[in-house]
Tab-separated table of C-alpha atoms and ligand atoms in Angstrom:
chain	number	residue	atom	x	y	z
A	1	MET	CA	-17.855	0.074	62.486
A	2	GLY	CA	-17.005	3.270	60.524
A	3	LEU	CA	-13.557	2.098	59.705
A	4	LEU	CA	-14.696	-1.182	58.420
A	5	ARG	CA	-17.569	0.428	56.394
A	6	PHE	CA	-14.715	2.678	54.962
A	7	GLY	CA	-12.520	-0.084	54.334
A	8	LYS	CA	-15.216	-2.043	52.517
A	9	ALA	CA	-15.795	1.061	50.347
A	10	GLY	CA	-12.232	1.221	49.663
A	11	PHE	CA	-11.902	-2.405	48.573
A	12	SER	CA	-14.876	-2.099	45.831
A	13	PHE	CA	-13.515	1.075	44.866
A	14	TRP	CA	-10.019	-0.555	44.397
A	15	ARG	CA	-12.032	-3.524	42.355
A	16	LEU	CA	-13.617	-0.797	40.325
A	17	ARG	CA	-10.546	0.291	39.433
A	18	VAL	CA	-9.057	-2.752	38.444
A	19	ARG	CA	-11.946	-3.515	36.230
A	20	LEU	CA	-11.797	0.097	34.747
A	21	GLY	CA	-8.362	-0.452	34.231
A	22	GLY	CA	-9.093	-3.750	32.627
A	23	ILE	CA	-11.489	-2.108	30.300
A	24	LEU	CA	-9.039	0.648	29.171
A	25	LYS	CA	-6.353	-1.941	28.499
A	26	ARG	CA	-8.719	-3.895	26.498
A	27	GLU	CA	-9.645	-0.672	24.520
A	28	ALA	CA	-5.931	0.098	23.919
A	29	GLY	CA	-4.816	-3.322	22.588
A	30	PRO	CA	-6.275	-5.573	19.979
A	31	ILE	CA	-7.057	-8.454	22.838
A	32	ARG	CA	-10.197	-9.599	20.551
A	33	TRP	CA	-11.243	-7.883	17.563
A	34	SER	CA	-14.041	-9.001	15.762
A	35	ARG	CA	-12.389	-8.150	12.110
A	36	TRP	CA	-8.722	-7.551	11.591
A	37	LEU	CA	-5.947	-7.541	9.109
A	38	GLU	CA	-2.715	-10.071	9.257
A	39	ILE	CA	0.267	-8.731	7.511
A	40	ASP	CA	2.654	-11.454	6.962
A	41	LEU	CA	6.107	-9.740	6.985
A	42	GLY	CA	7.801	-13.010	5.865
A	43	ALA	CA	5.798	-12.890	2.614
A	44	LEU	CA	7.007	-9.460	2.242
A	45	ARG	CA	10.689	-10.802	2.360
A	46	ALA	CA	9.811	-13.413	-0.266
A	47	ASN	CA	8.187	-11.110	-2.455
A	48	LEU	CA	11.289	-8.881	-2.522
A	49	ARG	CA	13.625	-11.906	-3.057
A	50	ALA	CA	11.089	-13.062	-5.996
A	51	LEU	CA	11.394	-9.827	-7.630
A	52	LYS	CA	15.145	-9.500	-7.316
A	53	GLY	CA	15.344	-12.963	-8.981
A	54	LEU	CA	13.576	-11.378	-12.011
A	55	LEU	CA	16.009	-8.700	-12.150
A	56	PRO	CA	19.791	-8.238	-13.297
A	57	PRO	CA	21.888	-8.652	-10.057
A	58	GLU	CA	23.191	-5.202	-10.203
A	59	THR	CA	19.863	-3.467	-10.169
A	60	ALA	CA	19.218	-1.084	-7.106
A	61	LEU	CA	15.572	-1.506	-5.312
A	62	LEU	CA	13.737	1.418	-4.147
A	63	PRO	CA	10.528	-0.164	-2.523
A	64	VAL	CA	7.490	2.298	-2.970
A	65	VAL	CA	5.836	2.662	0.501
A	66	LYS	CA	3.634	5.858	-0.110
A	67	SER	CA	-0.001	5.860	1.313
A	68	GLU	CA	0.922	3.878	4.515
A	69	ALA	CA	2.981	1.223	2.214
A	70	TYR	CA	-0.187	0.609	0.386
A	71	GLY	CA	-2.224	0.080	3.795
A	72	HIS	CA	0.412	-2.347	5.137
A	73	GLY	CA	1.780	-0.171	7.429
A	74	LEU	CA	4.598	2.245	6.624
A	75	VAL	CA	7.463	1.816	9.292
A	76	GLU	CA	6.811	-1.986	9.645
A	77	VAL	CA	7.220	-2.529	6.160
A	78	ALA	CA	10.142	-0.197	5.702
A	79	ARG	CA	11.789	-1.771	8.729
A	80	VAL	CA	11.666	-5.497	7.149
A	81	LEU	CA	12.645	-3.961	3.582
A	82	ALA	CA	15.580	-2.177	5.194
A	83	GLN	CA	16.716	-5.598	6.874
A	84	GLU	CA	16.592	-7.266	3.240
A	85	GLY	CA	18.810	-4.516	1.847
A	86	VAL	CA	17.543	-2.156	-0.609
A	87	TYR	CA	18.629	0.861	-1.794
A	88	GLY	CA	16.047	3.223	-0.387
A	89	PHE	CA	12.505	4.046	-0.374
A	90	GLY	CA	9.927	5.859	-2.550
A	91	ILE	CA	7.262	8.098	-0.555
A	92	SER	CA	4.904	10.683	-1.976
A	93	GLU	CA	4.798	13.213	1.166
A	94	PRO	CA	7.397	14.536	3.825
A	95	GLU	CA	5.283	13.443	6.583
A	96	GLU	CA	5.867	9.596	5.607
A	97	ALA	CA	9.864	10.556	5.404
A	98	PHE	CA	9.345	12.066	8.848
A	99	ARG	CA	7.967	9.052	10.066
A	100	LEU	CA	10.793	6.772	8.656
A	101	ARG	CA	13.446	9.040	9.826
A	102	ARG	CA	11.758	9.186	13.488
A	103	ALA	CA	11.908	5.223	13.452
A	104	GLY	CA	15.669	5.292	12.789
A	105	LEU	CA	15.690	4.700	9.037
A	106	ALA	CA	18.518	6.403	7.538
A	107	LEU	CA	18.420	5.148	4.095
A	108	PRO	CA	18.006	7.345	0.904
A	109	ILE	CA	14.347	8.425	0.458
A	110	LEU	CA	13.262	9.509	-3.029
A	111	LEU	CA	10.032	11.904	-3.004
A	112	LEU	CA	8.461	10.408	-6.106
A	113	SER	CA	5.789	12.909	-7.095
A	114	GLY	CA	7.318	16.211	-6.857
A	115	PHE	CA	6.898	18.788	-4.262
A	116	GLU	CA	5.310	22.125	-3.448
A	117	ARG	CA	7.836	25.078	-2.748
A	118	HIS	CA	6.912	25.176	1.015
A	119	TRP	CA	8.116	21.613	1.402
A	120	LEU	CA	11.767	22.521	0.635
A	121	PRO	CA	12.927	23.345	4.379
A	122	GLU	CA	11.640	20.054	5.195
A	123	ILE	CA	13.260	18.306	2.208
A	124	VAL	CA	16.458	19.359	3.169
A	125	GLN	CA	16.237	18.824	6.821
A	126	LEU	CA	14.991	15.098	6.565
A	127	ARG	CA	17.717	14.451	3.624
A	128	LEU	CA	15.253	13.493	1.004
A	129	ILE	CA	16.113	13.567	-2.567
A	130	PRO	CA	13.228	15.022	-4.530
A	131	ALA	CA	12.052	14.055	-7.873
A	132	VAL	CA	11.850	17.269	-9.804
A	133	ALA	CA	8.755	17.009	-11.989
A	134	SER	CA	8.633	20.388	-13.734
A	135	VAL	CA	10.786	23.332	-14.823
A	136	LYS	CA	8.771	25.348	-12.291
A	137	MET	CA	9.799	22.808	-9.481
A	138	LEU	CA	13.568	22.846	-10.702
A	139	GLU	CA	13.575	26.876	-10.624
A	140	ALA	CA	12.060	26.513	-6.985
A	141	VAL	CA	14.749	24.294	-5.889
A	142	ALA	CA	17.791	26.147	-7.434
A	143	ASP	CA	16.540	29.324	-5.816
A	144	PHE	CA	15.979	27.945	-2.346
A	145	THR	CA	19.302	26.017	-2.427
A	146	ARG	CA	21.090	28.992	-3.928
A	147	LYS	CA	19.995	31.346	-1.184
A	148	LYS	CA	20.575	29.038	1.526
A	149	ALA	CA	24.120	27.875	0.020
A	150	LEU	CA	23.090	24.260	0.219
A	151	SER	CA	23.908	21.578	-2.027
A	152	LEU	CA	21.014	18.891	-2.641
A	153	GLU	CA	20.733	15.668	-4.641
A	154	ILE	CA	17.829	15.630	-6.859
A	155	HIS	CA	16.401	13.219	-9.622
A	156	LEU	CA	15.023	14.551	-12.567
A	157	LYS	CA	11.611	12.999	-13.473
A	158	LEU	CA	10.676	12.982	-16.964
A	159	GLU	CA	7.640	12.922	-18.950
A	160	THR	CA	7.375	10.450	-21.777
A	161	GLY	CA	3.737	9.831	-22.544
A	162	MET	CA	1.969	9.596	-19.406
A	163	HIS	CA	1.012	13.277	-19.405
A	164	ARG	CA	0.926	13.490	-15.660
A	165	LEU	CA	3.849	14.601	-13.676
A	166	GLY	CA	7.333	15.271	-15.296
A	167	ILE	CA	9.649	17.514	-17.443
A	168	ALA	CA	8.289	17.345	-21.071
A	169	PRO	CA	11.073	16.668	-23.876
A	170	GLN	CA	10.521	20.325	-25.158
A	171	GLU	CA	11.416	21.648	-21.632
A	172	VAL	CA	14.536	19.952	-21.278
A	173	PRO	CA	16.892	22.289	-22.610
A	174	ARG	CA	15.670	24.738	-20.466
A	175	ALA	CA	16.044	22.337	-17.255
A	176	LEU	CA	19.701	21.807	-18.599
A	177	GLU	CA	20.364	25.593	-18.412
A	178	ILE	CA	19.135	25.933	-15.095
A	179	LEU	CA	21.074	22.939	-13.750
A	180	LYS	CA	24.101	24.640	-15.375
A	181	ALA	CA	23.647	27.776	-13.795
A	182	ASN	CA	23.159	25.952	-10.273
A	183	PRO	CA	25.782	23.544	-9.776
A	184	GLN	CA	24.560	23.069	-5.944
A	185	LEU	CA	22.139	20.876	-7.485
A	186	GLN	CA	23.568	17.349	-8.092
A	187	VAL	CA	21.281	15.291	-10.269
A	188	THR	CA	22.167	11.552	-9.387
A	189	GLY	CA	19.084	9.873	-11.211
A	190	LEU	CA	16.552	10.358	-14.341
A	191	MET	CA	13.460	8.811	-13.929
A	192	THR	CA	10.173	8.264	-15.783
A	193	HIS	CA	6.864	6.643	-14.984
A	194	LEU	CA	5.090	3.914	-17.461
A	195	ALA	CA	1.460	4.273	-18.068
A	196	ALA	CA	0.714	0.988	-19.258
A	197	ALA	CA	3.519	-1.386	-18.012
A	198	GLU	CA	1.019	-4.100	-16.855
A	199	ASN	CA	-0.115	-4.667	-20.441
A	200	PRO	CA	3.042	-5.832	-21.896
A	201	GLU	CA	1.955	-5.460	-25.587
A	202	ASP	CA	0.755	-1.775	-25.185
A	203	PRO	CA	2.898	0.109	-27.733
A	204	LEU	CA	2.752	2.980	-25.494
A	205	THR	CA	5.512	1.125	-23.144
A	206	ARG	CA	7.879	0.918	-26.174
A	207	GLU	CA	7.454	4.348	-27.048
A	208	GLN	CA	8.016	5.561	-23.449
A	209	ILE	CA	11.241	3.438	-23.040
A	210	ALA	CA	12.786	4.775	-26.434
A	211	LEU	CA	11.615	8.555	-25.593
A	212	PHE	CA	13.471	8.049	-22.086
A	213	GLU	CA	16.653	6.389	-23.660
A	214	GLU	CA	16.569	9.502	-26.298
A	215	LEU	CA	16.433	12.158	-23.551
A	216	LYS	CA	18.879	9.986	-21.176
A	217	ARG	CA	21.518	10.362	-24.127
A	218	LYS	CA	20.814	14.120	-24.660
A	219	ILE	CA	21.141	14.999	-20.949
A	220	LEU	CA	24.387	12.658	-20.579
A	221	SER	CA	25.724	14.518	-23.651
A	222	GLN	CA	25.658	17.680	-21.891
A	223	GLY	CA	28.241	17.013	-19.558
A	224	LEU	CA	26.151	16.378	-16.469
A	225	SER	CA	28.375	14.117	-14.400
A	226	GLY	CA	27.269	12.257	-11.227
A	227	ILE	CA	24.119	10.573	-12.730
A	228	ARG	CA	23.898	6.998	-11.407
A	229	PHE	CA	20.495	5.907	-11.438
A	230	PHE	CA	17.965	5.539	-14.407
A	231	HIS	CA	14.595	4.237	-13.499
A	232	LEU	CA	11.220	3.763	-15.015
A	233	ALA	CA	9.872	0.494	-13.958
A	234	ASN	CA	6.937	-0.127	-11.309
A	235	SER	CA	5.894	-3.680	-10.684
A	236	GLY	CA	4.635	-4.138	-14.231
A	237	GLY	CA	8.030	-2.858	-15.553
A	238	ILE	CA	9.685	-5.246	-13.455
A	239	ILE	CA	7.797	-8.366	-13.828
A	240	PHE	CA	7.257	-8.021	-17.853
A	241	LEU	CA	10.395	-6.127	-18.874
A	242	ARG	CA	12.800	-6.973	-16.080
A	243	GLY	CA	13.464	-3.444	-15.003
A	244	ALA	CA	12.850	-2.058	-18.564
A	245	GLY	CA	16.663	-1.447	-18.884
A	246	GLY	CA	16.889	0.858	-15.794
A	247	ASN	CA	19.449	-0.131	-12.995
A	248	LEU	CA	17.003	1.082	-10.292
A	249	VAL	CA	13.304	-0.316	-10.131
A	250	ARG	CA	10.426	1.009	-8.154
A	251	PRO	CA	8.131	-1.775	-7.043
A	252	GLY	CA	5.165	-1.136	-5.017
A	253	LEU	CA	2.054	-3.331	-5.578
A	254	SER	CA	4.111	-6.807	-6.251
A	255	LEU	CA	6.129	-6.557	-2.959
A	256	TYR	CA	2.666	-6.467	-1.320
A	257	GLY	CA	1.741	-9.756	-3.141
A	258	ALA	CA	-0.688	-8.752	-5.795
A	259	TYR	CA	-0.265	-8.735	-9.434
A	260	PRO	CA	-0.379	-5.646	-11.602
A	261	SER	CA	-2.596	-7.807	-14.090
A	262	PHE	CA	-3.748	-11.596	-14.211
A	263	ARG	CA	-1.203	-12.395	-16.933
A	264	ALA	CA	1.545	-11.287	-14.412
A	265	ARG	CA	0.767	-14.598	-12.521
A	266	ALA	CA	2.743	-16.523	-15.533
A	267	TYR	CA	5.888	-14.749	-14.708
A	268	VAL	CA	6.524	-14.772	-10.876
A	269	LYS	CA	5.030	-16.110	-7.903
A	270	LEU	CA	4.069	-13.622	-4.850
A	271	LYS	CA	2.698	-14.662	-1.758
A	272	PRO	CA	-0.158	-12.299	-0.273
A	273	VAL	CA	0.947	-9.957	2.636
A	274	MET	CA	-2.582	-8.786	3.660
A	275	THR	CA	-5.026	-11.050	4.902
A	276	LEU	CA	-8.542	-9.566	5.849
A	277	LYS	CA	-10.206	-11.906	8.598
A	278	ALA	CA	-13.325	-11.490	10.850
A	279	ARG	CA	-15.367	-13.738	13.159
A	280	VAL	CA	-18.770	-14.727	12.534
A	281	LEU	CA	-21.138	-12.533	14.641
A	282	GLU	CA	-24.213	-14.504	14.180
A	283	VAL	CA	-25.891	-17.480	12.239
A	284	LYS	CA	-29.580	-16.788	10.677
A	285	GLU	CA	-32.073	-18.961	8.805
A	286	VAL	CA	-33.806	-16.897	6.147
A	287	PRO	CA	-37.234	-18.359	4.732
A	288	ALA	CA	-37.880	-18.934	1.261
A	289	GLY	CA	-38.341	-15.381	-0.574
A	290	GLY	CA	-36.997	-13.689	2.746
A	291	ALA	CA	-35.232	-10.540	2.112
A	292	VAL	CA	-31.508	-10.176	3.011
A	293	GLY	CA	-30.171	-6.644	4.018
A	294	TYR	CA	-30.628	-3.167	2.585
A	295	GLY	CA	-32.535	-2.708	-0.731
A	296	PRO	CA	-33.163	-5.494	-0.384
A	297	LEU	CA	-30.643	-6.254	-3.022
A	298	TYR	CA	-31.203	-10.048	-2.315
A	299	ARG	CA	-34.139	-12.472	-1.627
A	300	ALA	CA	-33.689	-16.411	-0.697
A	301	ARG	CA	-35.099	-18.431	-3.165
A	302	LYS	CA	-35.310	-21.339	-1.011
A	303	ARG	CA	-34.755	-21.475	2.791
A	304	GLU	CA	-31.076	-20.159	3.489
A	305	ARG	CA	-28.663	-20.210	6.312
A	306	LEU	CA	-26.700	-16.896	6.419
A	307	ALA	CA	-23.565	-15.907	8.521
A	308	LEU	CA	-23.421	-12.257	9.607
A	309	VAL	CA	-19.846	-11.075	9.434
A	310	PRO	CA	-18.833	-7.596	11.149
A	311	VAL	CA	-17.158	-6.068	7.996
A	312	GLY	CA	-18.484	-3.387	5.825
A	313	TYR	CA	-17.909	-0.497	3.795
A	314	ASP	CA	-16.639	1.702	6.580
A	315	ASP	CA	-13.892	-0.718	6.747
A	316	GLY	CA	-12.997	-0.102	3.308
A	317	TYR	CA	-14.548	-3.283	2.039
A	318	PRO	CA	-16.173	-2.033	-0.954
A	319	ARG	CA	-19.691	-1.932	-1.361
A	320	ALA	CA	-19.839	-2.485	-5.004
A	321	LEU	CA	-19.190	-6.216	-3.728
A	322	SER	CA	-22.806	-6.526	-2.866
A	323	ASN	CA	-24.429	-9.814	-4.029
A	324	LYS	CA	-20.846	-10.197	-6.100
A	325	GLY	CA	-18.126	-11.032	-3.373
A	326	PHE	CA	-17.220	-14.111	-1.716
A	327	ALA	CA	-15.427	-15.277	1.324
A	328	VAL	CA	-13.629	-18.425	2.447
A	329	LEU	CA	-15.038	-20.333	5.641
A	330	ARG	CA	-13.739	-23.627	6.506
A	331	GLY	CA	-11.584	-23.727	3.232
A	332	GLN	CA	-14.688	-23.326	1.049
A	333	ARG	CA	-15.701	-20.289	-0.738
A	334	VAL	CA	-19.018	-19.022	0.042
A	335	PRO	CA	-21.100	-16.184	-1.587
A	336	LEU	CA	-21.819	-12.637	-0.317
A	337	ARG	CA	-25.429	-12.091	-0.013
A	338	GLY	CA	-27.283	-8.844	-0.159
A	339	ALA	CA	-25.882	-5.647	0.451
A	340	VAL	CA	-22.582	-4.757	2.134
A	341	SER	CA	-23.650	-2.428	4.723
A	342	MET	CA	-21.525	0.080	7.012
A	343	ARG	CA	-20.449	-2.439	9.447
A	344	THR	CA	-21.900	-5.774	8.129
A	345	LEU	CA	-22.206	-8.195	5.483
A	346	ALA	CA	-23.982	-11.679	4.974
A	347	LEU	CA	-22.496	-15.023	3.607
A	348	GLY	CA	-24.636	-17.736	2.258
A	349	VAL	CA	-23.637	-20.631	4.294
A	350	SER	CA	-26.067	-23.157	3.603
A	351	GLY	CA	-23.607	-25.601	1.937
A	352	LEU	CA	-21.588	-26.053	5.080
A	353	GLU	CA	-22.319	-28.965	7.477
A	354	PRO	CA	-22.302	-29.097	10.410
A	355	PRO	CA	-23.829	-25.650	10.274
A	356	VAL	CA	-21.457	-22.437	10.990
A	357	ASN	CA	-21.311	-21.004	14.770
A	358	PRO	CA	-20.826	-18.044	15.665
A	359	GLY	CA	-17.280	-17.041	16.488
A	360	GLU	CA	-16.086	-18.997	13.174
A	361	GLU	CA	-13.281	-17.452	11.397
A	362	VAL	CA	-14.006	-15.976	8.017
A	363	LEU	CA	-11.229	-15.148	5.328
A	364	LEU	CA	-12.193	-12.040	3.351
A	365	LEU	CA	-8.968	-11.419	1.469
A	366	GLY	CA	-5.534	-12.850	0.861
A	367	GLY	CA	-4.842	-15.868	2.916
A	368	PRO	CA	-1.738	-18.160	3.223
A	369	LYS	CA	-2.539	-19.818	0.080
A	370	GLU	CA	-4.095	-16.675	-1.713
A	371	GLU	CA	-7.672	-18.232	-0.771
A	372	VAL	CA	-9.330	-14.687	-1.617
A	373	PRO	CA	-6.798	-13.075	-4.332
A	374	ALA	CA	-6.864	-9.590	-4.452
A	375	ASP	CA	-7.242	-9.002	-8.099
A	376	GLU	CA	-10.257	-11.421	-8.219
A	377	LEU	CA	-12.008	-9.662	-5.630
A	378	ALA	CA	-11.009	-6.209	-6.876
A	379	GLN	CA	-12.448	-7.072	-10.578
A	380	LEU	CA	-15.603	-8.252	-8.952
A	381	ALA	CA	-15.859	-4.760	-6.892
A	382	GLY	CA	-14.817	-2.950	-10.316
A	383	THR	CA	-11.777	-1.638	-8.987
A	384	ILE	CA	-8.020	-2.645	-8.658
A	385	SER	CA	-6.022	-4.399	-5.614
A	386	TYR	CA	-4.263	-1.270	-5.180
A	387	GLU	CA	-7.551	0.659	-3.948
A	388	LEU	CA	-8.482	-2.573	-1.886
A	389	PHE	CA	-5.423	-2.486	0.119
A	390	CYS	CA	-5.131	1.425	0.514
A	391	ARG	CA	-8.802	1.534	1.897
A	392	LEU	CA	-8.654	-1.674	4.169
A	393	GLY	CA	-5.425	-0.557	5.640
A	394	LYS	CA	-6.295	2.664	6.610
A	395	SER	CA	-9.383	1.446	8.163
A	396	LEU	CA	-8.497	-1.669	10.266
A	397	GLU	CA	-6.201	-2.755	12.894
A	398	ARG	CA	-3.090	-4.423	11.574
A	399	ARG	CA	-1.676	-7.553	13.309
A	400	TYR	CA	1.975	-8.423	12.183
A	401	ARG	CA	3.640	-11.567	11.839
A	402	ASP	CA	7.206	-12.324	10.652
A	403	VAL	CA	8.910	-15.915	10.286
B	501	PLP	C1	3.330	4.283	-6.979
B	501	PLP	C2	4.530	4.373	-7.746
B	501	PLP	C3	5.237	3.206	-8.087
B	501	PLP	C4	4.738	1.771	-7.867
B	501	PLP	O1	4.164	1.409	-8.854
B	501	PLP	P1	3.435	-0.375	-8.659
B	501	PLP	O2	2.593	-0.314	-9.726
B	501	PLP	O3	2.933	-0.357	-7.419
B	501	PLP	O4	4.701	-1.209	-8.620
B	501	PLP	C5	6.532	3.318	-8.919
B	501	PLP	N1	7.004	4.536	-9.234
B	501	PLP	C6	6.017	5.742	-9.021
B	501	PLP	C7	6.708	7.122	-9.404
B	501	PLP	C8	4.843	5.543	-8.409
B	501	PLP	O5	4.292	6.728	-7.887
């Protein structure tokens, strides 16, 4: 009897463990998320090829994968781009380089935005090419490599009108002096960054290009040998200016399938890489005059049907889209009603027949046919697609597809 009872208890204990195990497994893996990102790596490949098609064939590509590859997943994105044959990657912090190296990626990595002195040991260890963006940084890297008897490859980042990072034209002679006294520093690239490349008419772009050419001539005439790369173009500079005369380009946004400005759509066809989807949580009827959500920022003018979707500003979906955003359900655009709250938003779905059911899939950004264009949604939210991608990508589960 005792044995049997013990056995029964043992049995149910075992079942409990199985069930617990099931729950734990479910929490660890994305079995049935109500909202998620789909990252289409095939689209990423297609975008890289589309950009290559705009450029002189010998142009080297340095995809920018900073900020978690604009929210698309640093390592996943870099692996695919490495397979496609790129020169290297652009990042902004050693931590990102550490993850790329740990993933087995051995390509050159350019630290785009300068560095702090205490990063230098890691820069050397991870074999990074730092963009040296001030005389102070140049002194720091010269000092460090001299003391350690190391040689190091660097790029010089020149300031040509953006007034952000970079060695200013009047500081170039001083930089050249330091370089002459420190032959362990090998300058292999000269770069600058365009402030307004997404507006092809902006005279600032022409001025920046002219100043870059002038500084390039000055530096090359000083007998610095070994400079192989000249680069200034981000996505705008690639699409509108075909690399702006450089022999290396640094595409970010366009690789991820978004356009730096609406006008860029006339120059190249890109595919969205990031798609935000969710399943309808609940469908509600609101009477005429009924309030919807916080504020209330919306009242139904007549009886209205709403689909509640479990996506909110905590997921990186901008609250600024309250009453302004839209989504696509059954291939049709439906308006966002009322406030975007922390974890929920409401869509007006009265127009859809038969009525929408809980569990139906909603497309909130991207889509295979760009049903919800990032630039359009970003504009409605008063921001840019860069910010949408970065914020969503850091908050939500990413599922990858590669074809
Ligand atoms: C982020 C960044 C880029 C990429 O710009 P996109 O507009 O996203 O193409 C290029 N160069 C530098 C120096 C950057 O910091």
